[in-house]
Coordinates of C-alpha atoms and ligand atoms in Angstrom, one line a residue:
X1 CA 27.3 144.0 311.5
X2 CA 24.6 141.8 312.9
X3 CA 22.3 143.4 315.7
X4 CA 21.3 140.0 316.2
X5 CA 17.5 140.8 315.6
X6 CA 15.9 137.9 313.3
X7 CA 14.7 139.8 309.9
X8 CA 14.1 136.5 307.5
X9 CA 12.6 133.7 309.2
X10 CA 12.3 130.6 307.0
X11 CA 10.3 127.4 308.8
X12 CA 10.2 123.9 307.4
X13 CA 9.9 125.5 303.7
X14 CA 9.3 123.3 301.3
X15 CA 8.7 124.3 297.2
X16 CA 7.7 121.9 295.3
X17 CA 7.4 122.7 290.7
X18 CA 5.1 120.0 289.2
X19 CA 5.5 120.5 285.0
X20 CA 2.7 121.9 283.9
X21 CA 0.6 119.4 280.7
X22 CA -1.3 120.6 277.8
X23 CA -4.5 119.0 276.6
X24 CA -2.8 116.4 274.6
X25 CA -0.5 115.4 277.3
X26 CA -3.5 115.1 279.6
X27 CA -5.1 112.9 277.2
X28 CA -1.9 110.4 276.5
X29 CA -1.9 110.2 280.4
X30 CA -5.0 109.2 280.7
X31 CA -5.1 106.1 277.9
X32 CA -1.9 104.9 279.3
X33 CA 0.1 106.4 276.3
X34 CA 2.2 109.3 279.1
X35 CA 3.5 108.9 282.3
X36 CA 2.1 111.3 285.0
X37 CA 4.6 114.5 284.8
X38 CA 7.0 114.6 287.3
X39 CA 7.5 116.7 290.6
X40 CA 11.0 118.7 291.1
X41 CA 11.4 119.2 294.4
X42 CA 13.2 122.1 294.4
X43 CA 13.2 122.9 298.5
X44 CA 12.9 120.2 301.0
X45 CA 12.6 121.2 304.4
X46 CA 14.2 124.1 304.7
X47 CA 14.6 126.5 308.1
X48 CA 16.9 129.7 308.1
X49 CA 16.9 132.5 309.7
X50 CA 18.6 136.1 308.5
X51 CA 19.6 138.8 311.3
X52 CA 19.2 142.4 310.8
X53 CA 22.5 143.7 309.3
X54 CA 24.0 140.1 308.1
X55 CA 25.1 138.7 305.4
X56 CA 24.7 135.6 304.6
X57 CA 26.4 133.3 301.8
X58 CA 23.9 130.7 300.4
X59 CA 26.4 128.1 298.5
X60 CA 25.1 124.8 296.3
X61 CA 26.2 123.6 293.1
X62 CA 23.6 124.7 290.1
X63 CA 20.3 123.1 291.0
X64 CA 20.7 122.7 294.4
X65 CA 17.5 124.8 295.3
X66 CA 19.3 127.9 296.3
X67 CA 17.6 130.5 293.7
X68 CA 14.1 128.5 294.3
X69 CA 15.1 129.5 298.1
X70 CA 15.3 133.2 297.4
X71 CA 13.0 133.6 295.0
X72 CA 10.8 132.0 298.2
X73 CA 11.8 134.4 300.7
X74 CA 11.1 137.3 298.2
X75 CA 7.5 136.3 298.0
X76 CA 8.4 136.1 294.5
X77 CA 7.4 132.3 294.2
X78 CA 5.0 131.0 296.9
X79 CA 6.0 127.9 298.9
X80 CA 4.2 124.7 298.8
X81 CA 4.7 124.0 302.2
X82 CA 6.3 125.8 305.4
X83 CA 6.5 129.4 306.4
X84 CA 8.6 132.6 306.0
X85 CA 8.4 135.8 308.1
X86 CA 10.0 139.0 307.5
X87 CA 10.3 141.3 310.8
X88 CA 7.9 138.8 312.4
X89 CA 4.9 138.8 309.9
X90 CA 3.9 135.5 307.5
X91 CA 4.6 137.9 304.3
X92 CA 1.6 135.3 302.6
X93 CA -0.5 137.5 305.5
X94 CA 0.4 140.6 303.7
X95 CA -1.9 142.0 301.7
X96 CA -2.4 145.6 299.4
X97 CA 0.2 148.5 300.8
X98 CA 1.9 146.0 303.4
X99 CA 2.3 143.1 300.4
X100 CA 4.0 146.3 298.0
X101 CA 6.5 147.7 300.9
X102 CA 7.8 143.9 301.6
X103 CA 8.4 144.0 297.7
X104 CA 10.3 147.0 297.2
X105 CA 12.2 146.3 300.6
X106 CA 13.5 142.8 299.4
X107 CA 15.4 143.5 295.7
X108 CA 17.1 140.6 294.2
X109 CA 20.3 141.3 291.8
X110 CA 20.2 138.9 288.9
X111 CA 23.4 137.1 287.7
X112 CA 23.1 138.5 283.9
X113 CA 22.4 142.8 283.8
X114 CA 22.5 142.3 280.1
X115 CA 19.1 140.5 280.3
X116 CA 17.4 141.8 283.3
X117 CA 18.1 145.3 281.9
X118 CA 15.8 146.5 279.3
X119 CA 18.2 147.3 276.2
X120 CA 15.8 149.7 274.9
X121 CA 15.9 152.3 277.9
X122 CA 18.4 154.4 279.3
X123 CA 19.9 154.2 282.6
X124 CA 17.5 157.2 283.9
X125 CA 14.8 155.4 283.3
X126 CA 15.9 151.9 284.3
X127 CA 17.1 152.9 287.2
X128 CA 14.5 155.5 288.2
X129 CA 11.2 154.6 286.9
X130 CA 10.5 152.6 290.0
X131 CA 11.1 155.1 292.3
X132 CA 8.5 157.3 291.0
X133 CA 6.1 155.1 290.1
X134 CA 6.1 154.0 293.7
X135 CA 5.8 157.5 294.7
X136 CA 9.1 157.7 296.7
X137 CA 10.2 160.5 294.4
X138 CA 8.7 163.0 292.1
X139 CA 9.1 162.8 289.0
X140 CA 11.1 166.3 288.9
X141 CA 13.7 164.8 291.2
X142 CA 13.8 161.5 288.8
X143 CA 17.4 162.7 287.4
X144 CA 18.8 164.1 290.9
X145 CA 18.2 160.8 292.7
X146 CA 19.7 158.7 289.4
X147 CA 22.9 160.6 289.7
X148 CA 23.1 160.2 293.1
X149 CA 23.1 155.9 293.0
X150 CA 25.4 156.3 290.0
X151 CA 27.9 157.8 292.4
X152 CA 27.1 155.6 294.6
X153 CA 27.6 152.5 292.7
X154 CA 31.1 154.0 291.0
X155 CA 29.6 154.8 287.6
X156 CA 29.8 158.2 286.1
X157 CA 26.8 160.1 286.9
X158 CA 27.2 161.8 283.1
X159 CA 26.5 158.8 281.7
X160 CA 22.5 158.7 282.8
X161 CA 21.3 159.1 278.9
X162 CA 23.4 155.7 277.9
X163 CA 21.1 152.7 277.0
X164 CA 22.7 149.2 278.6
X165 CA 24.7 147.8 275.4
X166 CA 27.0 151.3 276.1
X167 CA 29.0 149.9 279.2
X168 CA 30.6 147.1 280.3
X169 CA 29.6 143.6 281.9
X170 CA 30.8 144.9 285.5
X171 CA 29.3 148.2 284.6
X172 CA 26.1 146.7 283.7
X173 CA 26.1 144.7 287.1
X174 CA 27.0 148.1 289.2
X175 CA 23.7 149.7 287.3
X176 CA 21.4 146.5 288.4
X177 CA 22.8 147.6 291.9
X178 CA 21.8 151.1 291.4
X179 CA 18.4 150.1 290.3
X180 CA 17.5 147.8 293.3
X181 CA 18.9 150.4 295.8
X182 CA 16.2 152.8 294.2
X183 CA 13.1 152.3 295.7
X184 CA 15.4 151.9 299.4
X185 CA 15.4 148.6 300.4
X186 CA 16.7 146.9 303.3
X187 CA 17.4 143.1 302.1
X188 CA 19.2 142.3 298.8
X189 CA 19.2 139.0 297.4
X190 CA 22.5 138.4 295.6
X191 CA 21.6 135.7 293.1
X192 CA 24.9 134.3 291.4
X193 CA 25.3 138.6 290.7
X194 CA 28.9 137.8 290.0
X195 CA 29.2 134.7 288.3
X196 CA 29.2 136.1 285.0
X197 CA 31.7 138.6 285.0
X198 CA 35.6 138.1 285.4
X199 CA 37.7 137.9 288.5
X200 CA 38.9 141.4 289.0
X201 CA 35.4 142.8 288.2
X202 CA 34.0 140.1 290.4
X203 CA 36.2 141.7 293.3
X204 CA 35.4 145.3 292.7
X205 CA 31.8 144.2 292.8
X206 CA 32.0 142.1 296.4
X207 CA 33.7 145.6 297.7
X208 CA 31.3 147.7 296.0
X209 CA 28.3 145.3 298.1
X210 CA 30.2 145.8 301.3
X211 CA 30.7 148.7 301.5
X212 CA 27.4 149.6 300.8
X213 CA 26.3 147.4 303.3
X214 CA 28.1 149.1 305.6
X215 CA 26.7 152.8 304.3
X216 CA 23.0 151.5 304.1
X217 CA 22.5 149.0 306.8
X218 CA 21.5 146.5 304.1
X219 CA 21.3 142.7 305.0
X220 CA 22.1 140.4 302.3
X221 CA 21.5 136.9 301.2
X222 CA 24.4 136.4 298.9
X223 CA 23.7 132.9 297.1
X224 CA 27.1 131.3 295.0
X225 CA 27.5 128.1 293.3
X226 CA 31.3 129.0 294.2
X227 CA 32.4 128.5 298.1
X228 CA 35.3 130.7 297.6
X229 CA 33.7 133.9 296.4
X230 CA 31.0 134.1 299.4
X231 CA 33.9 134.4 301.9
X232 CA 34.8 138.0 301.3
X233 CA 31.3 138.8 301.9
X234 CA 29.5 136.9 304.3
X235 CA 29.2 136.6 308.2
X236 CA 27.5 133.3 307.8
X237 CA 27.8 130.9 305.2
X238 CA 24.9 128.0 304.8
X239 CA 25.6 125.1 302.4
X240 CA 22.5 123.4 300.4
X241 CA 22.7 119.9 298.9
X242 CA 19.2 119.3 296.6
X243 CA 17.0 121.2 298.4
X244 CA 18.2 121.0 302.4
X245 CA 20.8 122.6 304.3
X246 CA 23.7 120.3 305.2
X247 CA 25.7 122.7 306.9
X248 CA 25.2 126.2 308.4
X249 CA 28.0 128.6 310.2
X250 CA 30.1 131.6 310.6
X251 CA 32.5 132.2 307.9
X252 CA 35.8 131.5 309.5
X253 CA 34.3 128.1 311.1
X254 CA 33.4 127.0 307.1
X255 CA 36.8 127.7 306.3
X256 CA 38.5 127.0 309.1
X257 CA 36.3 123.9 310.6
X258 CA 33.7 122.9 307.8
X259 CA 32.7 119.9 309.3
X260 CA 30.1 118.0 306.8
X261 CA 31.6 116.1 303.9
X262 CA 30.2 118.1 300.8
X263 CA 31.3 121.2 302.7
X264 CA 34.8 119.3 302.9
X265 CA 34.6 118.9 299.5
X266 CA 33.6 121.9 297.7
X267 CA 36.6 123.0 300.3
X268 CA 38.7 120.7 298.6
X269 CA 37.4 122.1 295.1
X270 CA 39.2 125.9 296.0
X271 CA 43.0 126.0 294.7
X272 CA 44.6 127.5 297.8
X273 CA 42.5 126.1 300.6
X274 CA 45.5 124.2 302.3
X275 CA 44.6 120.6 302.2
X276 CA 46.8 119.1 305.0
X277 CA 45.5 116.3 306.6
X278 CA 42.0 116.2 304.8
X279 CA 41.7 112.9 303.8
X280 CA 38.7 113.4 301.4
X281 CA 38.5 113.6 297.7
X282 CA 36.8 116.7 295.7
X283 CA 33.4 116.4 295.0
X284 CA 32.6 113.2 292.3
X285 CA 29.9 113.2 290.4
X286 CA 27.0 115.0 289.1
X287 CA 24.3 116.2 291.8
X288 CA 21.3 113.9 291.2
X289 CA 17.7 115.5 290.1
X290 CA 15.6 117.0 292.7
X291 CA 12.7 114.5 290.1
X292 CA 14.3 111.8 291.8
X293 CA 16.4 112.6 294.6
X294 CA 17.9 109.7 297.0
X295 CA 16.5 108.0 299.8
X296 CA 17.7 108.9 303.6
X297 CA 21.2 111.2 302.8
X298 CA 20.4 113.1 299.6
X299 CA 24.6 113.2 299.2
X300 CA 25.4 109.7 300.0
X301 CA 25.7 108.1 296.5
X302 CA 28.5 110.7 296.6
X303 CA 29.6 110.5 300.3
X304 CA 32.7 109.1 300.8
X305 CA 32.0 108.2 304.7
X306 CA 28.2 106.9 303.6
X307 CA 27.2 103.9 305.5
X308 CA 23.9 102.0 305.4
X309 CA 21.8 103.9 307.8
X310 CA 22.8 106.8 305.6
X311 CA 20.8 105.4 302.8
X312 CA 17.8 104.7 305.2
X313 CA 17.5 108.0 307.0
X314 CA 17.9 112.2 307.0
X315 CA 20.4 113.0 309.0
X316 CA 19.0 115.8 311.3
X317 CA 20.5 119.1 311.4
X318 CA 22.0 118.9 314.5
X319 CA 23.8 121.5 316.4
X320 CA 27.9 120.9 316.8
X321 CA 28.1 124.7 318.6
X322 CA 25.1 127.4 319.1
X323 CA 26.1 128.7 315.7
X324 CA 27.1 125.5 313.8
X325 CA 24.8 123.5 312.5
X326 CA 25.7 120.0 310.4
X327 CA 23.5 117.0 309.5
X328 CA 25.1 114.1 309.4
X329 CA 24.8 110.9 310.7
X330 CA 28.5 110.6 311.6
X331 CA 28.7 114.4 313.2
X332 CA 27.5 113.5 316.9
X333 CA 28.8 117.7 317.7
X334 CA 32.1 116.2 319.2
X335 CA 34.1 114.2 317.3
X336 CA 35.0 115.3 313.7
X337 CA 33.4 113.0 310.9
X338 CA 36.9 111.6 310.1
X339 CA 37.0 110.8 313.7
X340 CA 34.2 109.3 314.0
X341 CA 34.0 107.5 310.5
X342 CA 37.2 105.7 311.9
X343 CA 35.2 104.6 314.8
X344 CA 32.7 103.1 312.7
X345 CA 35.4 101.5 310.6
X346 CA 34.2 103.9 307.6
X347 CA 37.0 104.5 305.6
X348 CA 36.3 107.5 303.4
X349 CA 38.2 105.9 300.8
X350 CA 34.8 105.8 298.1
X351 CA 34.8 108.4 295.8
Ligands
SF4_1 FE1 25.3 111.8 304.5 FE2 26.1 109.6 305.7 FE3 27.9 111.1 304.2 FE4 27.0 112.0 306.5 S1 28.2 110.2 306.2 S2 27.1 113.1 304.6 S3 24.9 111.2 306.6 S4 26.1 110.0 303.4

């Protein structure tokens, strides 16, 4: 569990992808023959912070930001705008042996093994070339070590000499996790690691993670597209909508007390969530593009409670307990948004 101690420190992060043009596009632009390219902006303000020893569930539909936010905090993609510290330090202030350590102590876990593996190797290379090129082990004690995280991971530690077409989808995802946990890490980035493979594997995996969070003291940033898979996980869950948080809390309070309206309604989205007395519909609609993403509210051509200030202006993200945080215009940290939607005479009734 958490010790409380702040290990990712994300301020006012903002990432920004402008398409890149070639010389013939440059041209067209410039006699009025092309339109300037446009700007996604992928990360919009962002601030988040990661204790020591948590895990936290990063949830958004697909193009929300959330894999532009951990590519971020891996130093993997710089920001445009903002800061992220690890332990403390701006990791853009690291530089030579400092710069590799943060690297190999934040691993992400893609969503498809089958591509992020090389096909061509076998697993005792894949999994321990990186150890020893980084020195951690010698190269005499390459096979030892890849036993060992086979075991670890629940694979067969015979099977070291197989290449990555040789085992199975869930397999394939428990030898990623092998291969991250190599060069010792302390942070894993979960990106969508599960998505891809089937229910029951999808389970033995979330137990596989926890319980080597538990062994190795690992913190996690486990990003979903899907609300209900990040419960048996996290100790946190933060929601993104295009690019900013909308909603940030302890697990039981999401699912127990989610209090902004696309929270509500990706709730509303899971089968056996008991829906009594919600008086919101599921999510409508298809998330608009970060190109062009709405004035004020980024969710209120889809909010069911949006009113006309909500078209105008961000909501803030404003605290409605130390460890909840919302932004919404109608959340004032006391009354619920149904509450105070009937107040205002909002009905909720647009979908
Ligand atoms: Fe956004 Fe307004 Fe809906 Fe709140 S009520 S989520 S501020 S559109």
């Amino acid at each position: 569990m958490s010790d409380l101690q702040p290990m990712i420190e994300v301020s006012n992060v903002i990432k920004d992808f402008r398409s890149k043009t070639d010389l013939a596009e440059r041209l067209a632009i410039r006699v009025g023959l092309a339109r300037e390219p446009g700007t996604v902006h992928a990360l919009d303000d962002v601030s988040l912070t990661i204790r020591r020893g948590e895990v936290v569930g990063l949830v958004g539909e697909s193009g929300c930001g959330k894999s532009t936010f951990g590519r971020v905090v891996a130093g993997m993609l710089p920001a445009t705008g903002g800061v992220v510290r690890r332990n403390g330090r701006d990791i853009t202030a690291l530089k030579g042996a400092e710069a590799r350590a943060l690297r190999l102590a934040t691993q992400i876990i893609f969503q498809d093994p089958m591509s992020s593996l090389n096909p061509r190797k076998k697993v005792l290379d894949i999994i321990g070339e990186a150890p020893v090129f980084h020195g951690l082990v010698p190269r005499s004690g390459m096979r030892a070590l890849v036993e060992d995280l086979m075991a670890k991971v629940g694979l067969d530690p015979a099977m070291t000499n197989r290449y990555p077409h040789q085992f199975s989808g869930g397999q394939r995802q428990r030898i990623g996790i092998a291969r991250a946990l190599a060069v010792n890490p302390d942070f894993l980035i979960c990106d969508e690691s599960i998505s891809a493979l089937d229910v029951s594997i999808q389970a033995q995996v979330i137990n596989l993670l926890v319980r080597l969070r538990e062994e190795l003291s690992l913190t996690l940033l486990f990003i979903s597209h899907d609300l209900s898979v990040v419960r048996y996980i996290s100790d946190r869950v933060v929601i993104m909508y295009l690019g900013r948080v909308v909603e940030s809390a302890p697990v039981e309070q999401i699912f127990g007390g989610a209090r902004h309206p696309y929270t509500q309604a990706l709730l509303a989205e899971i089968p056996r969530i008991d829906r009594r007395g919600h008086h919101f519909a599921t999510v409508k609609g298809e998330i608009p593009s970060p190109m062009h993403p709405p004035e004020g509210c980024h969710f209120h051509p889809r909010c069911p409670f949006a009113m006309e200030r909500c078209r105008i202006e961000r909501p803030a993200l404003n605290h409605a307990s130390p460890d909840h945080t919302v932004a919404c215009h109608l959340d004032d940290g006391f009354g619920r948004i149904e509450q105070n939607a009937g107040a205002l005479g909002v009905t909720g009734a647009k979908t």
